Amino acid sequence: MVLVAVALLIQLQDTLTHSTARPDLVHRNGRIPPSVTAIPAPAPARIDGRLDEPWWHTAVPATDFRRDVPADGNPASEGSEIRVAYDRNALYIGARLYHRDITAISRRLSRRDSFSVFNDVFFVMIDSYHDHRTAFVFGVTPAGEQRDMLTTSDGGNRDASWDPVWETKSLIDSLGWTAEMRIPFSQLRFPARAEQTWGIQFRRDIRAAGEAVDWSWTPRTESGQASKWGHLFGLRNIPAPRRLEVLPYSVSQARFIEGANRRSPFDDGSVQSLTGGLDLKYGLTSDLTLDATINPDFGQVEADPSVVNLTAFETFFEERRPFFVEGAGILDFGVRDQGVNFYYSRRIGRQPSLSATGAAEFVDQPTATSILGAGKLSGRTRSGWSIGAIGAITGRETARLANASGAPLADRPLEPLAGYGVFRLRRDFRSGGSGIGLLATTVGRDLGDSSFRALRSSAVVGGVDFFHRFGHNGFEIRGGIGGSLIRGDTAAINQAQLSSTRYFQRPDQAKVRYDPTRRSLAGLGGELNVGKIGGQWLYSFGTTFVSPGLELNDAGFQTQADRISFSGRVNRRWIKPSAYFRSFDLSWNTFQALNFEGINIRRNFEMSANGEFLGFGGFRLNLGRNPASFDDRATRGGPLIKRPSEWGVSGNVRTDGRRTVSGSLGMGYEWDEAGRWSARIGPDITIRSRGALSISFNPGYTRSHEAAFYVGQSPDPAAAATFGNRYLFAELDQNTLSLTTRVNLLLSPKLSVQLYAQPFVATGDYRGFQHLNAPRSFGFTRYGSGASTIGYNPADSTYTVDADGPGAALPIVVSEPDFRVRSLRSNLVVRWEYRPGSTIFLVWNQNRAFRATDPRFRALSDLSDIWNDNQQNVFLIKANYYFSL
């Protein structure tokens, strides 16, 4: 409620101080952009693609498109006429798109928002805020496929998950093709004025010619998008839409697990459920929207890809849940070079913090924390304020336990009741040429139960960022700084100090020390970058820092702290076609990272070339060199270790994406002076029929050898050189094979069948156990040579290693680290939009998994054996119904 009140106060201030303000109609580069005038429609248009309403012909069309690519600025090879009309409820777009050879017009059907598919497309892009930063994008293909997207930061952030409810129809005729759109005003955001002036752009992709053409053309060497568009005039007395949209849903689910223990009182392998919930969208004002969700469902979301993570760091997965993805661009805030995100939405509803695995014979524990409810406020006011806020409450989670006879035991708490808050406020100036913003996140947990002693009671993060463009929009300086404060019991703060993010216990560091009495931890992080963003020569220089105490992982994502880095980049691009290339660019990059003691953690030099041939194929080549440095994470809380000099080469070649069969081949090879190497290859083949079927096949294979990979550590008073600990390493040979397949069958623009399947196999063979001899070195003593010994006990699958045999050094016992894993993750989704905004999903999800300690890589055998592994099948039906008031 506080966030809503703040938003309404800002809106009231806008109304009082800007009610008669007229936006600047001249671009910052001095150009007067083209304009088009919308005419009133005396009656609602029939959206059939025919443009046969008489009043369409009274509108003056937008014409004179010019090429963006190739031959920047040349006239388009085909003519276009775009007309605009409106009534009290919607904006209408009528497009006549000429084509001299109608047999060359693409008729491919693909699923909604398939921006990567090369089709003929017509786009209208609307900057209804007229802030030169934000745009609502609507597109249609000749086959009727819809594409829509929300962009912010003058095209810098794109959100294709935004799915507004609008209508479109296209037809192919003897002159080319036509498109007709009806875009309800309720799907747009604009200030309350008697007369509107909006930014607008029309764009057309002409597949046969390989062209992208714009109505409001500016040179590609100039940066920005919405800041360079034309103007839409003529919109008068548009009533504020009643923007209340309701989307109730119901889900019926059945789960069947092969190999489940039939004696389990919780899950005998067959579980059915019926749930429901509600999503709501309400327009607080003409340009501020409140979204709310009760018991959100994410059942049809595609599974995360399989990975084998042998590092100490968390794997970052993309957010796929619609409620959190839509409009997420405004919440972006992070130190990009260090992989630090101040907000990471997957923390909300994540897997419970604690686990009850092994606590009893039978354990039933949730795989995710339930979201009791969540709300989101987003929008932008006329004076340039962008607002984004999320509030969510997640429930208390427990595990149910039972003994061997099935008798219930006391529940085990896993996750406390928690509240999450995210608030983002940004203000733009100079027609979007400058801006400043702030971000704040809070997490609070109810830790009344002693079981939650190791969890933080609260976490607060705040930061400010800015950007400023100058030199006719050709240069930019941007930066930001933020801080964090976490509080909790000593057990919780100790865990933060000892985590892989910072390793305060590292024995050879001087700047920070592990303090077991701490009840709070604070830190800072920030960045500053300046560069040339327009022209044929581009360059940038920047610095970032992340202090040792910065901790963002309650509501954000962070894998490293204690870092200071410096980077530089120079890029030369050629955008006009030459004798061999449609476009070509070269770039040079350098990077230097230090920790707060000034120790060289990483240094990198890289050169890359990227080109597109006249035949629409292309290539990319990267060459890299990392001189020797030190690693303060490899010993996982131990001393520094030397990182040998490294080299790398990678690249890909790709064919013409317009063809029925297209593909690419990516390869890479890395090696260092100590004997480590890694080779990978990944072809990608796509088959698209002229109609409704597309198939993509993306196998990937990686083989690598590590000369020294961390295995474990153990106290040993005889290891004086390494501070009384033995740091155990081994050679590691890995193989990873994945076969990702996607099939899309479009029976109509509203009815689709989608298949995703990923068989996955990985092996790891550890051998040559050895311990680190001294800090800041890459020297090791190998067990089994000299006085050292190594033994294997097959009864419990453990190794025992001793540095000097029966002597002063203590033996170390480690479990068998070798592994062979295989899995299959798949989704089959039938999606039918039976009316605008209302959808029925039929979903079949199947997972299979297997793990063993046999490290032999048997690619074909393992892929075949996947079908013999136990499977988990989930079948669900989800139906929702959209209505607006």
Short mmCIF file of C-alpha atoms in Angstrom, two decimals, residues 580-582 612-618 654-659:
data_model
loop_
_atom_site.label_atom_id
_atom_site.label_comp_id
_atom_site.label_asym_id
_atom_site.label_seq_id
_atom_site.Cartn_x
_atom_site.Cartn_y
_atom_site.Cartn_z
CA TYR A 580 32.61 -10.14 -49.65
CA PHE A 581 30.59 -9.02 -46.61
CA ARG A 582 27.22 -7.47 -45.86
CA GLU A 612 28.07 -11.73 -42.44
CA PHE A 613 28.70 -12.83 -46.02
CA LEU A 614 26.77 -11.55 -49.03
CA GLY A 615 25.00 -14.92 -49.12
CA PHE A 616 23.65 -14.32 -45.57
CA GLY A 617 25.93 -16.87 -43.95
CA GLY A 618 28.46 -15.70 -41.42
CA ARG A 654 26.55 -20.28 -39.84
CA THR A 655 24.50 -20.67 -42.99
CA ASP A 656 21.71 -18.56 -44.46
CA GLY A 657 18.93 -18.62 -41.82
CA ARG A 658 16.25 -17.97 -44.45
CA ARG A 659 16.60 -21.39 -46.02
#
